[in-house]
Amino acid sequence: MEFAITFKGDISPKRTVALCQQAEVAGFKYAWLFDSHVLWRECYVTMAMCMEHTDTLRYGPCVTNPGVRDWSVAASMFATLAQQSGGRFDMGVGRGDSSRRVLGRKPLTVETMVEFCDAVRGMIRGDTVRYDEDTAEVQIPWADGFELPVWIAAYGPKALAAAGAHADGLILQMADPWLCQWFIGQAMEGGLAAGRDMSGYRVMSAAPAWVGDMDKARDQTRWFPAMVGNHVADIVEKYGKSSDEVPQRLTDYIAGRKGYDYHHHADINADHLGFITDDIIDSFGVLGTAEQHVAKIKELEAAGVTQFNIYLMCGEEERILAEYAEHILPHFQ
Amino acid sequence: MEFAITFKGDISPKRTVALCQQAEVAGFKYAWLFDSHVLWRECYVTMAMCMEHTDTLRYGPCVTNPGVRDWSVAASMFATLAQQSGGRFDMGVGRGDSSRRVLGRKPLTVETMVEFCDAVRGMIRGDTVRYDEDTAEVQIPWADGFELPVWIAAYGPKALAAAGAHADGLILQMADPWLCQWFIGQAMEGGLAAGRDMSGYRVMSAAPAWVGDMDKARDQTRWFPAMVGNHVADIVEKYGKSSDEVPQRLTDYIAGRKGYDYHHHADINADHLGFITDDIIDSFGVLGTAEQHVAKIKELEAAGVTQFNIYLMCGEEERILAEYAEHILPHFQ
Amino acid sequence: MEFAITFKGDISPKRTVALCQQAEVAGFKYAWLFDSHVLWRECYVTMAMCMEHTDTLRYGPCVTNPGVRDWSVAASMFATLAQQSGGRFDMGVGRGDSSRRVLGRKPLTVETMVEFCDAVRGMIRGDTVRYDEDTAEVQIPWADGFELPVWIAAYGPKALAAAGAHADGLILQMADPWLCQWFIGQAMEGGLAAGRDMSGYRVMSAAPAWVGDMDKARDQTRWFPAMVGNHVADIVEKYGKSSDEVPQRLTDYIAGRKGYDYHHHADINADHLGFITDDIIDSFGVLGTAEQHVAKIKELEAAGVTQFNIYLMCGEEERILAEYAEHILPHFQ
Amino acid sequence: MEFAITFKGDISPKRTVALCQQAEVAGFKYAWLFDSHVLWRECYVTMAMCMEHTDTLRYGPCVTNPGVRDWSVAASMFATLAQQSGGRFDMGVGRGDSSRRVLGRKPLTVETMVEFCDAVRGMIRGDTVRYDEDTAEVQIPWADGFELPVWIAAYGPKALAAAGAHADGLILQMADPWLCQWFIGQAMEGGLAAGRDMSGYRVMSAAPAWVGDMDKARDQTRWFPAMVGNHVADIVEKYGKSSDEVPQRLTDYIAGRKGYDYHHHADINADHLGFITDDIIDSFGVLGTAEQHVAKIKELEAAGVTQFNIYLMCGEEERILAEYAEHILPHFQ
């Protein structure tokens, strides 16, 4: 099990750097950043800053999308970050959620997301790529052959299959072991169907973690299942509540959902959290004593998760990292 | 007179940082970067890196354009750079030259460029901005009121007037004092016509500088008038060779021009340099002994230039900086 | 009340830097380092390293002594640190405890310590100083007039009087409010007797802090009163147990003391901790819930302490800093 | 041939860092610093600072001496620098020249210098060492087995033999190929007599370098043979002018020497430079066109020198580094 953190881009630049250093010293492997440029600070120049103050920590968006930058701009930026950091850059990607919705736009299709992955990987490697009929072929003359690791974020059957078939890793935004296993199975099937060797496939479970009292833990992380609910609602809408493809466990919790204000995305104090039950909070995040964290992360490991990624945005971030460093990571080494 | 350097993004990251530090120690005020993401490394993550290793040097694109990123992405990135650096970010902007041409696209209009300036400035300040009818209003919740300094790059009458009316500074990509004065006059008229107080208006002359033997100096900088020729050709095409609005001095030199390969933009070894005469090289750049540099920069100063910006991309970059630090800057303090 | 941390020099360089950044972000004002070069890493090159990664945090030895470096070497080193950091260097000084004892040498006299302060301050300022009859006069030609802030560590009456008369601040290695007040009174008298204005006099209480369960807290900090016991034993030996000059509260606790191994100085697992009672641990350190910390530091403040300095060497250092940042510092702003 | 630079500690901290980065990018392997704490800023905290801004450059004093710090303090400081930098620390050492003379003290004996090397190497490695009868045995508990590379500075027969027998490298403060060869021969004999394999033995030639006009070059470097003259005068005094052990070439040039003011050590504008002839300047330094530098360094290489170390203290330091990077280092790769 490797450990990661994710920032949403609202912590001061200086504190962000200090947290990255604390995480690196503690043995964390990745610092991911939300790529949602209106809601929070732009993540790529933040990564560039943090890279200068760390030696081994890897960085990447969790997640970017194909719909707010020209694809050659994305490729150039990612390739530059890789060159500046000695290759410490991965791309997490999805169809475009909050980054697009706050602009009044919809997520893109799974197909577009896969094309984006291929185009960006190709341009970063140095291939000549045509990604748009109205745009000339692009070949980055300073590319150095870097093979961009790609992680795809998925909930729905189609995206899961695409993640298995086209990515190095799968991003699951939740820490419910049963659901993780169910999602991972679909990605694996997708990969095998595409004829890939899935033995080195990587799976990230991304979720808030709170070490301490359970009541406080729930208060600090209630926003998370609400956020996940957006994606679940999309799936339920598309595949139907009673579909074989969507487990009842996943659909039940959004039954009481009444709307979601993207301007309070990932916000502890949002107004749209009413429908979230304690049961769902406990299941989607990692909460409680250090022992409870260790036990749950072991369950995730058994379910096929290879990276536990803390959504470090619930308060007392330095303490949470410190608790992980002292009491939790040592159980996974 | 303040001094600046410009990188095109082909110098290794580590060397770029070292040059920024050398420049800062030497008393330079700005490090500008070309924003042409296919030809060279992406400039914003490079700036973010350099900011971490300097304290006073200001950074900015020289120049960006409205046509390769969603405008809210640009605003978010610039605002983040300003926050990370304690406000050390300016925007240089043009209509989109090499950044768009290598993608098979044309420059945008002066009107679009001006709208872009207004929208980006507004979003960075924290205003609610609608910049596109298909896009929702954007308000960056983490904006902190930063007033983005904007420099507009211009050659043609319309762009010059716009620079005077809408920007804090004018970017002139050449160091011919007569032409600079002629351009500056137009920008000033544009500003006065718009009712602005132009007393604090800033004017950058950007050009290659080579301290040393003239033959070598010409070999190293011949690419520059060729690059400028693209813009001049546009103007001549638009306004006519014998127009009152375009001086003969400017049009004559492109008479022999036969084509330009954007894949060898700003390239010392390009094949499209044949039509450039020594006279034009000497006039457009700053070449020769330290004394000659001092004399020419004094002429520029007399013509209304407030910032001399070295295009630091002609070889022996550390030595050029060192010569300026030892022998040239002291004459302007 | 200002807050500080102290390292003993056994935390890895990289983690030391990360902790300094965490402390600076959290609002701490000083990072002190033990100067005991055999037991732990040399503190001055560690400070030089940390200074490069922080902007406002001040540094200094807590404490150095006059007896292991030529005084001009000490002055040169301190002046260089001040110049490298923009003046972020203070000197804490004592008579020489573990730094000398591990070399088989005894502490020096209070007189020598005071002479050292004067000589070092003078050399750093740029004065011509003769500090040793066998040594030529020294004048540091590159001195820039920096006025070195000096803090004197004291327990005994003579040292306390000297601290009041000759230093900018007093270092008290303990957090018992009653004793602190008693010590501070003596320093103040010393200062007033010397005709000084004591209104801006600074007083540091340095002690371990542990936020959490009391049993664990005592286990992690038992080494501290044992360490302080060395100094108390010296005083008792010199002034007598029943002297008016030494309160019974101070002497009683060392009654059971049986020896002290300097090779396990400030060591949680030392063998010489048997004589320390829970009562003394609780009194000398700051332990328990965040509320208990706030209450005790308020008591220290009332007793005249102006800086609470955490001996950050009891384990879970990142968490302790985080608890202070989240729950304790906000009560003192 | 590897290349190095040496600072004397009078360049501002920020500029020192920038020069180290420029040197590292250019392919230099070492940055040495004078250890003469009164005349210039203290070199070890300067090294610690520079280490934080470089990745591969090695650092060390050129040279330290056994007579201004307790030997355990020196060992602790060097071990800490090695740990902070990932082992990028070497020790250059001599008998104590300006560092001691400005304090009115004499250099120590070759025997003492050799004992110092052994003691410091041992303590840094983690051995238990007794280096002084009045001092307890010292064992640094945090030592990590680092094997300190030691370079001995020598001119006289005894020191040269000691350098060959006891050090990893020899420091020759001059760039006269004939004299270097003569010195190197003696060190090699010393090493072979001690039964060592001298095949990997390293030899540094340290001298000023000036690329450019010869008249200016001589003006900027005249101080250097004057400084070397102190050492030569010592040798001549000890071994006699007509001794077989001292070549006439070496003694002749100091015939006109009339005194030396250590407060203007290594100072371009000192008053004691009158006796230095152009011939000696040309011979002791490396001056003239880039081609002349290449030719002379090739001669030094043929004479057995393995590292050319530029005394970077003659003015226009950035330009000198740049000239070496562009025009000289490429001839030795």
PDB file of N, CA and C in Angstrom, chain A residues 103-175:
ATOM      1  N   LEU A 103     -18.469  26.486 -15.015  1.00  0.00           N
ATOM      2  CA  LEU A 103     -18.520  27.304 -16.230  1.00  0.00           C
ATOM      3  C   LEU A 103     -19.824  27.091 -16.994  1.00  0.00           C
ATOM      4  N   GLY A 104     -20.724  26.287 -16.400  1.00  0.00           N
ATOM      5  CA  GLY A 104     -21.997  26.036 -17.061  1.00  0.00           C
ATOM      6  C   GLY A 104     -21.901  24.999 -18.170  1.00  0.00           C
ATOM      7  N   ARG A 105     -20.862  24.194 -18.129  1.00  0.00           N
ATOM      8  CA  ARG A 105     -20.674  23.177 -19.166  1.00  0.00           C
ATOM      9  C   ARG A 105     -20.850  21.787 -18.575  1.00  0.00           C
ATOM     10  N   LYS A 106     -21.055  20.815 -19.444  1.00  0.00           N
ATOM     11  CA  LYS A 106     -21.270  19.442 -19.004  1.00  0.00           C
ATOM     12  C   LYS A 106     -19.989  18.634 -19.109  1.00  0.00           C
ATOM     13  N   PRO A 107     -19.927  17.555 -18.361  1.00  0.00           N
ATOM     14  CA  PRO A 107     -18.800  16.640 -18.544  1.00  0.00           C
ATOM     15  C   PRO A 107     -18.755  16.142 -19.982  1.00  0.00           C
ATOM     16  N   LEU A 108     -17.571  15.729 -20.395  1.00  0.00           N
ATOM     17  CA  LEU A 108     -17.397  15.193 -21.739  1.00  0.00           C
ATOM     18  C   LEU A 108     -17.620  13.688 -21.712  1.00  0.00           C
ATOM     19  N   THR A 109     -17.551  13.071 -22.846  1.00  0.00           N
ATOM     20  CA  THR A 109     -17.804  11.633 -22.903  1.00  0.00           C
ATOM     21  C   THR A 109     -16.564  10.829 -22.515  1.00  0.00           C
ATOM     22  N   VAL A 110     -16.816   9.577 -22.191  1.00  0.00           N
ATOM     23  CA  VAL A 110     -15.710   8.665 -21.898  1.00  0.00           C
ATOM     24  C   VAL A 110     -14.798   8.553 -23.122  1.00  0.00           C
ATOM     25  N   GLU A 111     -15.373   8.523 -24.292  1.00  0.00           N
ATOM     26  CA  GLU A 111     -14.568   8.414 -25.516  1.00  0.00           C
ATOM     27  C   GLU A 111     -13.601   9.595 -25.641  1.00  0.00           C
ATOM     28  N   THR A 112     -14.122  10.788 -25.403  1.00  0.00           N
ATOM     29  CA  THR A 112     -13.258  11.979 -25.494  1.00  0.00           C
ATOM     30  C   THR A 112     -12.142  11.914 -24.471  1.00  0.00           C
ATOM     31  N   MET A 113     -12.486  11.453 -23.286  1.00  0.00           N
ATOM     32  CA  MET A 113     -11.475  11.333 -22.242  1.00  0.00           C
ATOM     33  C   MET A 113     -10.369  10.374 -22.664  1.00  0.00           C
ATOM     34  N   VAL A 114     -10.750   9.273 -23.268  1.00  0.00           N
ATOM     35  CA  VAL A 114      -9.749   8.293 -23.715  1.00  0.00           C
ATOM     36  C   VAL A 114      -8.901   8.873 -24.846  1.00  0.00           C
ATOM     37  N   GLU A 115      -9.537   9.578 -25.765  1.00  0.00           N
ATOM     38  CA  GLU A 115      -8.769  10.229 -26.848  1.00  0.00           C
ATOM     39  C   GLU A 115      -7.783  11.244 -26.289  1.00  0.00           C
ATOM     40  N   PHE A 116      -8.235  11.961 -25.284  1.00  0.00           N
ATOM     41  CA  PHE A 116      -7.364  12.946 -24.630  1.00  0.00           C
ATOM     42  C   PHE A 116      -6.132  12.249 -24.037  1.00  0.00           C
ATOM     43  N   CYS A 117      -6.367  11.147 -23.335  1.00  0.00           N
ATOM     44  CA  CYS A 117      -5.243  10.398 -22.751  1.00  0.00           C
ATOM     45  C   CYS A 117      -4.242  10.013 -23.829  1.00  0.00           C
ATOM     46  N   ASP A 118      -4.747   9.470 -24.900  1.00  0.00           N
ATOM     47  CA  ASP A 118      -3.852   9.017 -25.971  1.00  0.00           C
ATOM     48  C   ASP A 118      -3.091  10.182 -26.586  1.00  0.00           C
ATOM     49  N   ALA A 119      -3.805  11.271 -26.837  1.00  0.00           N
ATOM     50  CA  ALA A 119      -3.171  12.429 -27.477  1.00  0.00           C
ATOM     51  C   ALA A 119      -2.105  13.038 -26.576  1.00  0.00           C
ATOM     52  N   VAL A 120      -2.439  13.187 -25.315  1.00  0.00           N
ATOM     53  CA  VAL A 120      -1.509  13.827 -24.380  1.00  0.00           C
ATOM     54  C   VAL A 120      -0.282  12.945 -24.168  1.00  0.00           C
ATOM     55  N   ARG A 121      -0.525  11.668 -23.932  1.00  0.00           N
ATOM     56  CA  ARG A 121       0.594  10.732 -23.797  1.00  0.00           C
ATOM     57  C   ARG A 121       1.506  10.792 -25.019  1.00  0.00           C
ATOM     58  N   GLY A 122       0.885  10.810 -26.199  1.00  0.00           N
ATOM     59  CA  GLY A 122       1.659  10.833 -27.441  1.00  0.00           C
ATOM     60  C   GLY A 122       2.484  12.113 -27.562  1.00  0.00           C
ATOM     61  N   MET A 123       1.851  13.246 -27.333  1.00  0.00           N
ATOM     62  CA  MET A 123       2.590  14.514 -27.468  1.00  0.00           C
ATOM     63  C   MET A 123       3.739  14.602 -26.467  1.00  0.00           C
ATOM     64  N   ILE A 124       3.489  14.119 -25.246  1.00  0.00           N
ATOM     65  CA  ILE A 124       4.541  14.188 -24.223  1.00  0.00           C
ATOM     66  C   ILE A 124       5.710  13.277 -24.594  1.00  0.00           C
ATOM     67  N   ARG A 125       5.389  12.160 -25.206  1.00  0.00           N
ATOM     68  CA  ARG A 125       6.426  11.209 -25.627  1.00  0.00           C
ATOM     69  C   ARG A 125       7.264  11.791 -26.775  1.00  0.00           C
ATOM     70  N   GLY A 126       6.613  12.661 -27.583  1.00  0.00           N
ATOM     71  CA  GLY A 126       7.314  13.238 -28.733  1.00  0.00           C
ATOM     72  C   GLY A 126       6.703  12.811 -30.060  1.00  0.00           C
ATOM     73  N   ASP A 127       5.615  12.071 -30.018  1.00  0.00           N
ATOM     74  CA  ASP A 127       4.938  11.641 -31.246  1.00  0.00           C
ATOM     75  C   ASP A 127       4.303  12.837 -31.970  1.00  0.00           C
ATOM     76  N   THR A 128       4.093  12.663 -33.251  1.00  0.00           N
ATOM     77  CA  THR A 128       3.298  13.629 -34.004  1.00  0.00           C
ATOM     78  C   THR A 128       1.841  13.234 -33.850  1.00  0.00           C
ATOM     79  N   VAL A 129       1.038  14.172 -33.359  1.00  0.00           N
ATOM     80  CA  VAL A 129      -0.334  13.854 -32.983  1.00  0.00           C
ATOM     81  C   VAL A 129      -1.306  14.837 -33.640  1.00  0.00           C
ATOM     82  N   ARG A 130      -2.363  14.307 -34.213  1.00  0.00           N
ATOM     83  CA  ARG A 130      -3.472  15.168 -34.649  1.00  0.00           C
ATOM     84  C   ARG A 130      -4.644  14.856 -33.729  1.00  0.00           C
ATOM     85  N   TYR A 131      -5.052  15.820 -32.945  1.00  0.00           N
ATOM     86  CA  TYR A 131      -6.115  15.550 -31.968  1.00  0.00           C
ATOM     87  C   TYR A 131      -7.401  16.285 -32.304  1.00  0.00           C
ATOM     88  N   ASP A 132      -7.374  17.084 -33.360  1.00  0.00           N
ATOM     89  CA  ASP A 132      -8.547  17.906 -33.674  1.00  0.00           C
ATOM     90  C   ASP A 132      -8.476  18.209 -35.158  1.00  0.00           C
ATOM     91  N   GLU A 133      -9.576  18.045 -35.839  1.00  0.00           N
ATOM     92  CA  GLU A 133      -9.525  18.226 -37.290  1.00  0.00           C
ATOM     93  C   GLU A 133      -9.236  19.669 -37.701  1.00  0.00           C
ATOM     94  N   ASP A 134      -9.537  20.609 -36.814  1.00  0.00           N
ATOM     95  CA  ASP A 134      -9.286  22.011 -37.156  1.00  0.00           C
ATOM     96  C   ASP A 134      -7.893  22.485 -36.752  1.00  0.00           C
ATOM     97  N   THR A 135      -7.139  21.575 -36.206  1.00  0.00           N
ATOM     98  CA  THR A 135      -5.826  21.950 -35.687  1.00  0.00           C
ATOM     99  C   THR A 135      -4.762  21.177 -36.448  1.00  0.00           C
ATOM    100  N   ALA A 136      -3.640  21.839 -36.703  1.00  0.00           N
ATOM    101  CA  ALA A 136      -2.531  21.169 -37.386  1.00  0.00           C
ATOM    102  C   ALA A 136      -1.981  20.034 -36.526  1.00  0.00           C
ATOM    103  N   GLU A 137      -1.286  19.124 -37.149  1.00  0.00           N
ATOM    104  CA  GLU A 137      -0.565  18.098 -36.387  1.00  0.00           C
ATOM    105  C   GLU A 137       0.397  18.769 -35.417  1.00  0.00           C
ATOM    106  N   VAL A 138       0.543  18.171 -34.253  1.00  0.00           N
ATOM    107  CA  VAL A 138       1.445  18.743 -33.256  1.00  0.00           C
ATOM    108  C   VAL A 138       2.565  17.763 -32.949  1.00  0.00           C
ATOM    109  N   GLN A 139       3.772  18.267 -32.950  1.00  0.00           N
ATOM    110  CA  GLN A 139       4.920  17.474 -32.504  1.00  0.00           C
ATOM    111  C   GLN A 139       5.755  18.381 -31.621  1.00  0.00           C
ATOM    112  N   ILE A 140       5.880  18.006 -30.373  1.00  0.00           N
ATOM    113  CA  ILE A 140       6.634  18.836 -29.426  1.00  0.00           C
ATOM    114  C   ILE A 140       8.115  18.566 -29.629  1.00  0.00           C
ATOM    115  N   PRO A 141       8.859  19.543 -30.119  1.00  0.00           N
ATOM    116  CA  PRO A 141      10.257  19.262 -30.492  1.00  0.00           C
ATOM    117  C   PRO A 141      11.167  19.005 -29.296  1.00  0.00           C
ATOM    118  N   TRP A 142      10.775  19.466 -28.133  1.00  0.00           N
ATOM    119  CA  TRP A 142      11.628  19.311 -26.945  1.00  0.00           C
ATOM    120  C   TRP A 142      11.182  18.130 -26.074  1.00  0.00           C
ATOM    121  N   ALA A 143      10.234  17.339 -26.553  1.00  0.00           N
ATOM    122  CA  ALA A 143       9.792  16.160 -25.788  1.00  0.00           C
ATOM    123  C   ALA A 143      10.980  15.218 -25.619  1.00  0.00           C
ATOM    124  N   ASP A 144      10.990  14.510 -24.498  1.00  0.00           N
ATOM    125  CA  ASP A 144      12.148  13.656 -24.208  1.00  0.00           C
ATOM    126  C   ASP A 144      11.775  12.192 -24.022  1.00  0.00           C
ATOM    127  N   GLY A 145      10.618  11.808 -24.535  1.00  0.00           N
ATOM    128  CA  GLY A 145      10.253  10.394 -24.462  1.00  0.00           C
ATOM    129  C   GLY A 145       9.604   9.971 -23.156  1.00  0.00           C
ATOM    130  N   PHE A 146       9.289  10.936 -22.302  1.00  0.00           N
ATOM    131  CA  PHE A 146       8.663  10.607 -21.018  1.00  0.00           C
ATOM    132  C   PHE A 146       7.342   9.857 -21.250  1.00  0.00           C
ATOM    133  N   GLU A 147       7.172   8.724 -20.578  1.00  0.00           N
ATOM    134  CA  GLU A 147       5.923   7.963 -20.657  1.00  0.00           C
ATOM    135  C   GLU A 147       5.028   8.384 -19.502  1.00  0.00           C
ATOM    136  N   LEU A 148       4.034   9.154 -19.785  1.00  0.00           N
ATOM    137  CA  LEU A 148       3.145   9.713 -18.766  1.00  0.00           C
ATOM    138  C   LEU A 148       2.294   8.616 -18.117  1.00  0.00           C
ATOM    139  N   PRO A 149       2.429   8.422 -16.806  1.00  0.00           N
ATOM    140  CA  PRO A 149       1.503   7.502 -16.134  1.00  0.00           C
ATOM    141  C   PRO A 149       0.111   8.151 -16.065  1.00  0.00           C
ATOM    142  N   VAL A 150      -0.902   7.392 -16.454  1.00  0.00           N
ATOM    143  CA  VAL A 150      -2.269   7.925 -16.497  1.00  0.00           C
ATOM    144  C   VAL A 150      -3.174   7.131 -15.558  1.00  0.00           C
ATOM    145  N   TRP A 151      -3.914   7.860 -14.738  1.00  0.00           N
ATOM    146  CA  TRP A 151      -4.925   7.263 -13.858  1.00  0.00           C
ATOM    147  C   TRP A 151      -6.278   7.808 -14.295  1.00  0.00           C
ATOM    148  N   ILE A 152      -7.242   6.928 -14.493  1.00  0.00           N
ATOM    149  CA  ILE A 152      -8.579   7.383 -14.881  1.00  0.00           C
ATOM    150  C   ILE A 152      -9.547   7.255 -13.693  1.00  0.00           C
ATOM    151  N   ALA A 153     -10.291   8.330 -13.459  1.00  0.00           N
ATOM    152  CA  ALA A 153     -11.310   8.339 -12.405  1.00  0.00           C
ATOM    153  C   ALA A 153     -12.612   7.810 -12.996  1.00  0.00           C
ATOM    154  N   ALA A 154     -13.214   6.867 -12.321  1.00  0.00           N
ATOM    155  CA  ALA A 154     -14.419   6.261 -12.886  1.00  0.00           C
ATOM    156  C   ALA A 154     -15.365   5.802 -11.788  1.00  0.00           C
ATOM    157  N   TYR A 155     -16.639   5.872 -12.104  1.00  0.00           N
ATOM    158  CA  TYR A 155     -17.692   5.251 -11.295  1.00  0.00           C
ATOM    159  C   TYR A 155     -18.548   4.341 -12.167  1.00  0.00           C
ATOM    160  N   GLY A 156     -18.879   4.839 -13.380  1.00  0.00           N
ATOM    161  CA  GLY A 156     -19.826   4.114 -14.221  1.00  0.00           C
ATOM    162  C   GLY A 156     -19.172   2.984 -14.997  1.00  0.00           C
ATOM    163  N   PRO A 157     -19.961   2.059 -15.449  1.00  0.00           N
ATOM    164  CA  PRO A 157     -19.446   0.866 -16.148  1.00  0.00           C
ATOM    165  C   PRO A 157     -18.543   1.209 -17.333  1.00  0.00           C
ATOM    166  N   LYS A 158     -18.949   2.179 -18.107  1.00  0.00           N
ATOM    167  CA  LYS A 158     -18.184   2.525 -19.297  1.00  0.00           C
ATOM    168  C   LYS A 158     -16.822   3.115 -18.941  1.00  0.00           C
ATOM    169  N   ALA A 159     -16.832   4.022 -17.984  1.00  0.00           N
ATOM    170  CA  ALA A 159     -15.582   4.652 -17.561  1.00  0.00           C
ATOM    171  C   ALA A 159     -14.670   3.629 -16.887  1.00  0.00           C
ATOM    172  N   LEU A 160     -15.263   2.729 -16.117  1.00  0.00           N
ATOM    173  CA  LEU A 160     -14.455   1.697 -15.451  1.00  0.00           C
ATOM    174  C   LEU A 160     -13.777   0.798 -16.483  1.00  0.00           C
ATOM    175  N   ALA A 161     -14.537   0.408 -17.472  1.00  0.00           N
ATOM    176  CA  ALA A 161     -13.957  -0.436 -18.523  1.00  0.00           C
ATOM    177  C   ALA A 161     -12.845   0.313 -19.251  1.00  0.00           C
ATOM    178  N   ALA A 162     -13.076   1.599 -19.489  1.00  0.00           N
ATOM    179  CA  ALA A 162     -12.058   2.408 -20.165  1.00  0.00           C
ATOM    180  C   ALA A 162     -10.807   2.540 -19.303  1.00  0.00           C
ATOM    181  N   ALA A 163     -11.004   2.715 -18.010  1.00  0.00           N
ATOM    182  CA  ALA A 163      -9.858   2.819 -17.096  1.00  0.00           C
ATOM    183  C   ALA A 163      -9.026   1.547 -17.155  1.00  0.00           C
ATOM    184  N   GLY A 164      -9.695   0.417 -17.164  1.00  0.00           N
ATOM    185  CA  GLY A 164      -8.967  -0.858 -17.247  1.00  0.00           C
ATOM    186  C   GLY A 164      -8.246  -1.014 -18.573  1.00  0.00           C
ATOM    187  N   ALA A 165      -8.897  -0.572 -19.626  1.00  0.00           N
ATOM    188  CA  ALA A 165      -8.336  -0.798 -20.960  1.00  0.00           C
ATOM    189  C   ALA A 165      -7.263   0.214 -21.335  1.00  0.00           C
ATOM    190  N   HIS A 166      -7.329   1.434 -20.783  1.00  0.00           N
ATOM    191  CA  HIS A 166      -6.476   2.512 -21.305  1.00  0.00           C
ATOM    192  C   HIS A 166      -5.547   3.185 -20.303  1.00  0.00           C
ATOM    193  N   ALA A 167      -5.688   2.893 -19.024  1.00  0.00           N
ATOM    194  CA  ALA A 167      -4.904   3.637 -18.033  1.00  0.00           C
ATOM    195  C   ALA A 167      -3.949   2.724 -17.276  1.00  0.00           C
ATOM    196  N   ASP A 168      -3.010   3.377 -16.582  1.00  0.00           N
ATOM    197  CA  ASP A 168      -2.109   2.642 -15.697  1.00  0.00           C
ATOM    198  C   ASP A 168      -2.741   2.405 -14.341  1.00  0.00           C
ATOM    199  N   GLY A 169      -3.758   3.209 -14.047  1.00  0.00           N
ATOM    200  CA  GLY A 169      -4.374   3.071 -12.742  1.00  0.00           C
ATOM    201  C   GLY A 169      -5.795   3.591 -12.748  1.00  0.00           C
ATOM    202  N   LEU A 170      -6.519   3.206 -11.728  1.00  0.00           N
ATOM    203  CA  LEU A 170      -7.926   3.578 -11.565  1.00  0.00           C
ATOM    204  C   LEU A 170      -8.049   4.452 -10.323  1.00  0.00           C
ATOM    205  N   ILE A 171      -8.798   5.528 -10.441  1.00  0.00           N
ATOM    206  CA  ILE A 171      -9.062   6.394  -9.294  1.00  0.00           C
ATOM    207  C   ILE A 171     -10.483   6.170  -8.819  1.00  0.00           C
ATOM    208  N   LEU A 172     -10.614   5.688  -7.586  1.00  0.00           N
ATOM    209  CA  LEU A 172     -11.929   5.515  -6.978  1.00  0.00           C
ATOM    210  C   LEU A 172     -12.058   6.528  -5.866  1.00  0.00           C
ATOM    211  N   GLN A 173     -13.022   7.377  -5.995  1.00  0.00           N
ATOM    212  CA  GLN A 173     -13.202   8.439  -5.032  1.00  0.00           C
ATOM    213  C   GLN A 173     -14.125   7.944  -3.928  1.00  0.00           C
ATOM    214  N   MET A 174     -13.653   7.041  -3.131  1.00  0.00           N
ATOM    215  CA  MET A 174     -14.388   6.531  -1.977  1.00  0.00           C
ATOM    216  C   MET A 174     -13.560   5.437  -1.327  1.00  0.00           C
ATOM    217  N   ALA A 175     -13.870   5.132  -0.073  1.00  0.00           N
ATOM    218  CA  ALA A 175     -13.091   4.126   0.639  1.00  0.00           C
ATOM    219  C   ALA A 175     -13.984   3.033   1.223  1.00  0.00           C
TER     220      ALA A 175
END
